[in-house]
mmCIF file of C-alpha atoms in Angstrom:
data_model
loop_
_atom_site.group_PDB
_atom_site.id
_atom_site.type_symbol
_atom_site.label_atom_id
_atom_site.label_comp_id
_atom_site.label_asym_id
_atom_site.label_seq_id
_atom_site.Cartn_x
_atom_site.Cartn_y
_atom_site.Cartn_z
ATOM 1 C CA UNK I 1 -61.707 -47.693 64.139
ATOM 2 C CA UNK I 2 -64.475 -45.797 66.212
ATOM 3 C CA UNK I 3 -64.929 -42.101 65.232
ATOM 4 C CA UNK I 4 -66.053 -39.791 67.249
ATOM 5 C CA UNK I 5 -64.955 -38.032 70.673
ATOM 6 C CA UNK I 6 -68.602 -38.043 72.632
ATOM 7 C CA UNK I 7 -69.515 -38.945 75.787
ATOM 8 C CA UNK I 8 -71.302 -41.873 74.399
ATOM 9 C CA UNK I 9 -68.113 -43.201 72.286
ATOM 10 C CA UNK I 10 -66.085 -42.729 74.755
ATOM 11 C CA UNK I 11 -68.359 -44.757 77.024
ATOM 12 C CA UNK I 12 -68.027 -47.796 73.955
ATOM 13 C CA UNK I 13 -64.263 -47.401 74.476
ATOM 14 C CA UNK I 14 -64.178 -47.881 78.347
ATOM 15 C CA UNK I 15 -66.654 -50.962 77.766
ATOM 16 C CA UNK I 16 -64.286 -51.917 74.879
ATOM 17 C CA UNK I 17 -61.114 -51.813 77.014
ATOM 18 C CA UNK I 18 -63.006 -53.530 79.768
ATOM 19 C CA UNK I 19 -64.399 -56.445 78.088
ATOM 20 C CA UNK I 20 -61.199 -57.345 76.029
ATOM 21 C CA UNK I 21 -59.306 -57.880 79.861
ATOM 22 C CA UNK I 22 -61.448 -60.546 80.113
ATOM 23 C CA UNK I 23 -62.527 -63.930 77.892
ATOM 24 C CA UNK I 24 -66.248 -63.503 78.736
ATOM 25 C CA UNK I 25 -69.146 -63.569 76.266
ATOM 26 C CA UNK I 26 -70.152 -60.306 74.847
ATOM 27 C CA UNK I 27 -73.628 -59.083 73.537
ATOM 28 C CA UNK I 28 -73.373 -56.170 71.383
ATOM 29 C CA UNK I 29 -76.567 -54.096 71.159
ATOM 30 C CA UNK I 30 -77.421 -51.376 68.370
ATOM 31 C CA UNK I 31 -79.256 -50.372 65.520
ATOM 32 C CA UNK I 32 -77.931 -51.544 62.074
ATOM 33 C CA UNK I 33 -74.901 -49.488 60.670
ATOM 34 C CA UNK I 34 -74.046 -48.256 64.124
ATOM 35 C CA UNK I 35 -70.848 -50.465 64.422
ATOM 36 C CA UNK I 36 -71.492 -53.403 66.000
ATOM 37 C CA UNK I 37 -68.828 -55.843 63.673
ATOM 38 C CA UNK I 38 -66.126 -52.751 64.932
ATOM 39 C CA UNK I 39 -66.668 -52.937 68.029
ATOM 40 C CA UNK I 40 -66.536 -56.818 68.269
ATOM 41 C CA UNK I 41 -63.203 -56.342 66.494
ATOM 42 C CA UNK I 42 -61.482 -54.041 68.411
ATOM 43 C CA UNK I 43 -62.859 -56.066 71.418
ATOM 44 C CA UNK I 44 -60.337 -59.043 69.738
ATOM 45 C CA UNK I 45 -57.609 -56.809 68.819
ATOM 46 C CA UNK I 46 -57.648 -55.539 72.329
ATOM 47 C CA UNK I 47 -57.449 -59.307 74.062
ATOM 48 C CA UNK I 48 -54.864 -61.797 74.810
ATOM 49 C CA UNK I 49 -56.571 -63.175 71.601
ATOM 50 C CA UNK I 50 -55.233 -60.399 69.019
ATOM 51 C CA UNK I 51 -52.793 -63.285 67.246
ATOM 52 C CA UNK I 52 -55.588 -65.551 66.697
ATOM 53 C CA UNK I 53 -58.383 -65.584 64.258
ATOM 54 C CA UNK I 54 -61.488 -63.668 64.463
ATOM 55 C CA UNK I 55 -64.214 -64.976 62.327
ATOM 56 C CA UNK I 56 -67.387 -62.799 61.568
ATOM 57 C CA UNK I 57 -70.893 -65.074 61.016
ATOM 58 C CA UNK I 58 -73.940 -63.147 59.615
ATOM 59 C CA UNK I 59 -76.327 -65.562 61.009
ATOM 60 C CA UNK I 60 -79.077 -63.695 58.533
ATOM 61 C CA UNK I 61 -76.896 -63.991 55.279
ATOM 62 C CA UNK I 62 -76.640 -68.139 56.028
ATOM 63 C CA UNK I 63 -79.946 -70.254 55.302
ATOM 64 C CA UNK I 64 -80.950 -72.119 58.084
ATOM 65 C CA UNK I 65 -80.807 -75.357 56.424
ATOM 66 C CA UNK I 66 -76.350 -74.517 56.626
ATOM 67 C CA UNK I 67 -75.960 -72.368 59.356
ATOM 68 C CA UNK I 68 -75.235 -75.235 61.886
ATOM 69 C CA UNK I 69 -72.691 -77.275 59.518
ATOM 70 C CA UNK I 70 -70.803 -73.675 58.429
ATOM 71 C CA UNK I 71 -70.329 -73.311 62.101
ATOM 72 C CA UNK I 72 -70.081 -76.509 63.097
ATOM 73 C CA UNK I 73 -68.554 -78.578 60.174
ATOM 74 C CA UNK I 74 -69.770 -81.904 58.308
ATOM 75 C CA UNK I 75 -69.251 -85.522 57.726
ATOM 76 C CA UNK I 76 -68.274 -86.957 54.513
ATOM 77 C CA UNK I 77 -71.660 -88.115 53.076
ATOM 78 C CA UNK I 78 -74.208 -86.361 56.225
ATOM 79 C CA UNK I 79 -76.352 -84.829 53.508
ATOM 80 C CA UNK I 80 -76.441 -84.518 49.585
ATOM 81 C CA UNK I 81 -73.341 -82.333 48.763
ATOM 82 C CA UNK I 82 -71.121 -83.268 51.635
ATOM 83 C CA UNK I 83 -68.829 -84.689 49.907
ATOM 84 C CA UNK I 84 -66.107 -84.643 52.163
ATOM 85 C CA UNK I 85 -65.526 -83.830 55.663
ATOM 86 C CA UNK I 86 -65.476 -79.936 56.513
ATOM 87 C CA UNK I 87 -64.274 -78.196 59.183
ATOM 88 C CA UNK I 88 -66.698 -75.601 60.546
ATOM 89 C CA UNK I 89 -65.883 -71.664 61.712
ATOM 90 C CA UNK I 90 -65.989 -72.769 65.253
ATOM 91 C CA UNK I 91 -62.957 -74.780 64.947
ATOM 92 C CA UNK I 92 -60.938 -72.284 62.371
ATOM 93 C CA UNK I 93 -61.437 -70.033 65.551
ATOM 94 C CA UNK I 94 -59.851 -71.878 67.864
ATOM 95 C CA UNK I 95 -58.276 -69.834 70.377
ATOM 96 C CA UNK I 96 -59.629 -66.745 68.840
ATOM 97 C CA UNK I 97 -63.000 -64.850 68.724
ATOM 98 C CA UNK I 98 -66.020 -65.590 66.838
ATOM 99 C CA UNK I 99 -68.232 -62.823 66.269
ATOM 100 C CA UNK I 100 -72.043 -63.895 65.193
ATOM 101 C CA UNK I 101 -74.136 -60.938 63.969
ATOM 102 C CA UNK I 102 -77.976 -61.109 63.612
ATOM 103 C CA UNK I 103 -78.107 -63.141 66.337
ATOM 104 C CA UNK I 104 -82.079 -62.608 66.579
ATOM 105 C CA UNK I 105 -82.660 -63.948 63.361
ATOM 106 C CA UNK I 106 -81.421 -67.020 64.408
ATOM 107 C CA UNK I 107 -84.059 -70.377 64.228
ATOM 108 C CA UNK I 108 -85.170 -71.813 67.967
ATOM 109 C CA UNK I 109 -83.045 -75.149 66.757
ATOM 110 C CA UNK I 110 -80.110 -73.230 65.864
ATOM 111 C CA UNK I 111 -80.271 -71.391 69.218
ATOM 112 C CA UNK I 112 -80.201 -74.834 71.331
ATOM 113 C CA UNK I 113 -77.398 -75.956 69.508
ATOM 114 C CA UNK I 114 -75.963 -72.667 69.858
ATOM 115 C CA UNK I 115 -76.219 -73.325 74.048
ATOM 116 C CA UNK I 116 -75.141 -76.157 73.960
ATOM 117 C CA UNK I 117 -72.313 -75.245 72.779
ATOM 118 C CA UNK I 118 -71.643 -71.939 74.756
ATOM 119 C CA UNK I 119 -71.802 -74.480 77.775
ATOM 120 C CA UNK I 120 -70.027 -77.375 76.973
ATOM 121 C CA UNK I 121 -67.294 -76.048 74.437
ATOM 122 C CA UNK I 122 -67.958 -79.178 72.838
ATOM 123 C CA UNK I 123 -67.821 -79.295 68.335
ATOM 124 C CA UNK I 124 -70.299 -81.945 67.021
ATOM 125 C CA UNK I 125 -70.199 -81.883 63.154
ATOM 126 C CA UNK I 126 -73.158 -82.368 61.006
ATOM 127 C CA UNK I 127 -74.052 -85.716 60.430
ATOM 128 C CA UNK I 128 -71.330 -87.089 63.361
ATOM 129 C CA UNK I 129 -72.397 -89.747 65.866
ATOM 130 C CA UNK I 130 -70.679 -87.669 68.882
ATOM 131 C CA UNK I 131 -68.568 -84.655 69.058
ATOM 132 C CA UNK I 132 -65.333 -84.202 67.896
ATOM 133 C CA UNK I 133 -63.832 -82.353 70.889
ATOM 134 C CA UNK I 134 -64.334 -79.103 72.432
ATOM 135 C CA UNK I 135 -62.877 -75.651 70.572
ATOM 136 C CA UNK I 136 -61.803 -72.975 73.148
ATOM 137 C CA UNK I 137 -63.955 -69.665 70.957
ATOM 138 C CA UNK I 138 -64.584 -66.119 73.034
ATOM 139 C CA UNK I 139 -67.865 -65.507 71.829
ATOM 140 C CA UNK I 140 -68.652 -62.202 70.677
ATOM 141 C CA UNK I 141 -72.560 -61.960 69.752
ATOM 142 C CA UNK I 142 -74.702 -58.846 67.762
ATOM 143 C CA UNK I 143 -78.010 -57.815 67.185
ATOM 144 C CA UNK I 144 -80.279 -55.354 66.172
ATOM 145 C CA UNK I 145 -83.722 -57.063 67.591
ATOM 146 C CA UNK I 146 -85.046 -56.250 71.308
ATOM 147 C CA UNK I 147 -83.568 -59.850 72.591
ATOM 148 C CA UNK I 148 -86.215 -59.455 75.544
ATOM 149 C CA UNK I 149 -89.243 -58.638 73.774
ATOM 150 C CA UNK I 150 -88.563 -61.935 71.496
ATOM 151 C CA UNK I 151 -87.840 -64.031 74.270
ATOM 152 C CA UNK I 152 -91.580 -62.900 75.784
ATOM 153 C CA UNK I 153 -92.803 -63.759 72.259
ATOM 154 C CA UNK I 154 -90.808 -66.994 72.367
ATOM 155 C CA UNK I 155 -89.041 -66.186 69.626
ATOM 156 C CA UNK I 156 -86.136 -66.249 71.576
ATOM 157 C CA UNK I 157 -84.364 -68.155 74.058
ATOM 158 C CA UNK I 158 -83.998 -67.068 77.665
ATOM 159 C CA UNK I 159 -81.096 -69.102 78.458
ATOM 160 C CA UNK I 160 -79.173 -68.361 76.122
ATOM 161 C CA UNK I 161 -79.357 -64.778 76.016
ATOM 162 C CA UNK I 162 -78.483 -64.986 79.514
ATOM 163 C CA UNK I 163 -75.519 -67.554 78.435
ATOM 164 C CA UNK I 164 -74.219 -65.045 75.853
ATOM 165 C CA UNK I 165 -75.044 -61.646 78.245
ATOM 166 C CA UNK I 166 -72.253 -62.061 80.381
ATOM 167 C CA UNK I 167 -70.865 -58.309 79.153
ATOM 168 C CA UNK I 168 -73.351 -55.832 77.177
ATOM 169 C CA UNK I 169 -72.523 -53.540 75.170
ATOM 170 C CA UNK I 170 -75.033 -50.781 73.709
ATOM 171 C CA UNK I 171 -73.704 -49.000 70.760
ATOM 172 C CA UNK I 172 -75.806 -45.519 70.197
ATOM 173 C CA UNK I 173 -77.220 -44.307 67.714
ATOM 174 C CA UNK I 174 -75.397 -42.553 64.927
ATOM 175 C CA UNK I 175 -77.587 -39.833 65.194
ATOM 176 C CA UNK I 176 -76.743 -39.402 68.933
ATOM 177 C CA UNK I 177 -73.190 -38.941 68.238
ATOM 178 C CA UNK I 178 -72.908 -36.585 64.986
ATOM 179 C CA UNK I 179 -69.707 -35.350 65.719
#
């Protein structure tokens, strides 16, 4: 739920009710604690994808070495542990949203094979020799960094922040909306 009756809340709700009319990727700006995972849900509870999973990634709270095979799945045998296949998050959302937060903390690899998937659709486990399929996700992406100074820096990729920018949605401040 979103508290608060401001101008500025209201202005997340409109952007809320817009966004969930349509399946196209959403960036969700803000400062940490501001709401960011809420408003990515009620984004899903608002769409034609309410009856299907949502599935919330902190891209920070995952080391990098197995961020790409939580999202993506593994073979049987792809690295030491994997000892059978796995499905990844991208699949278990099928149909439905899946929300990555911290999306600036994310590794340059991680972010390639992050566009390629926003463009093809296409699943390629961990350790497979060629993907398994496509998974039709609505991506719903979060951060706290400034996306634009990073990609200036390099720390960031320009294509796919403009991949994932399709809809943007800044969330204010708590301290600009006290009541």
């Amino acid at each position: 739920m979103l508290l608060g009756e401001s101008a500025p809340i209201n202005e997340v709700r409109e952007a809320i009710a817009s966004a969930a009319r349509t399946n196209a990727k959403v960036l969700i700006l803000g400062e940490t604690g501001v709401g960011k995972e809420v408003v990515a849900q009620l984004i899903h509870a608002q769409s034609a994808r309410a009856n299907r999973a949502f599935i919330a990634v902190n891209c920070s709270g995952i080391p990098e070495t197995l961020l790409e095979s939580e999202l993506f799945g593994h073979s049987r045998g792809s690295f030491t542990g994997a000892y059978r296949d796995k499905v990844g998050l991208v699949r278990q959302a099928d149909r439905g949203t899946l929300f990555l937060d911290e999306l600036g903390e994310m590794s340059l690899r991680m972010q390639a094979v992050l566009l390629r998937f926003a463009e093809t659709g296409e699943v390629q486990a961990v350790g497979a020799d060629q993907p398994g399929g496509r998974a039709d996700v609505r991506l719903i992406t979060a951060t706290n960094r400034d996306l634009r100074a990073q990609i200036e820096s390099g720390a960031f990729r320009e294509d796919l922040y403009y991949r994932l920018n399709v809809i943007q949605i800044q969330v204010p401040p708590l301290r600009d909306r006290g009541e």
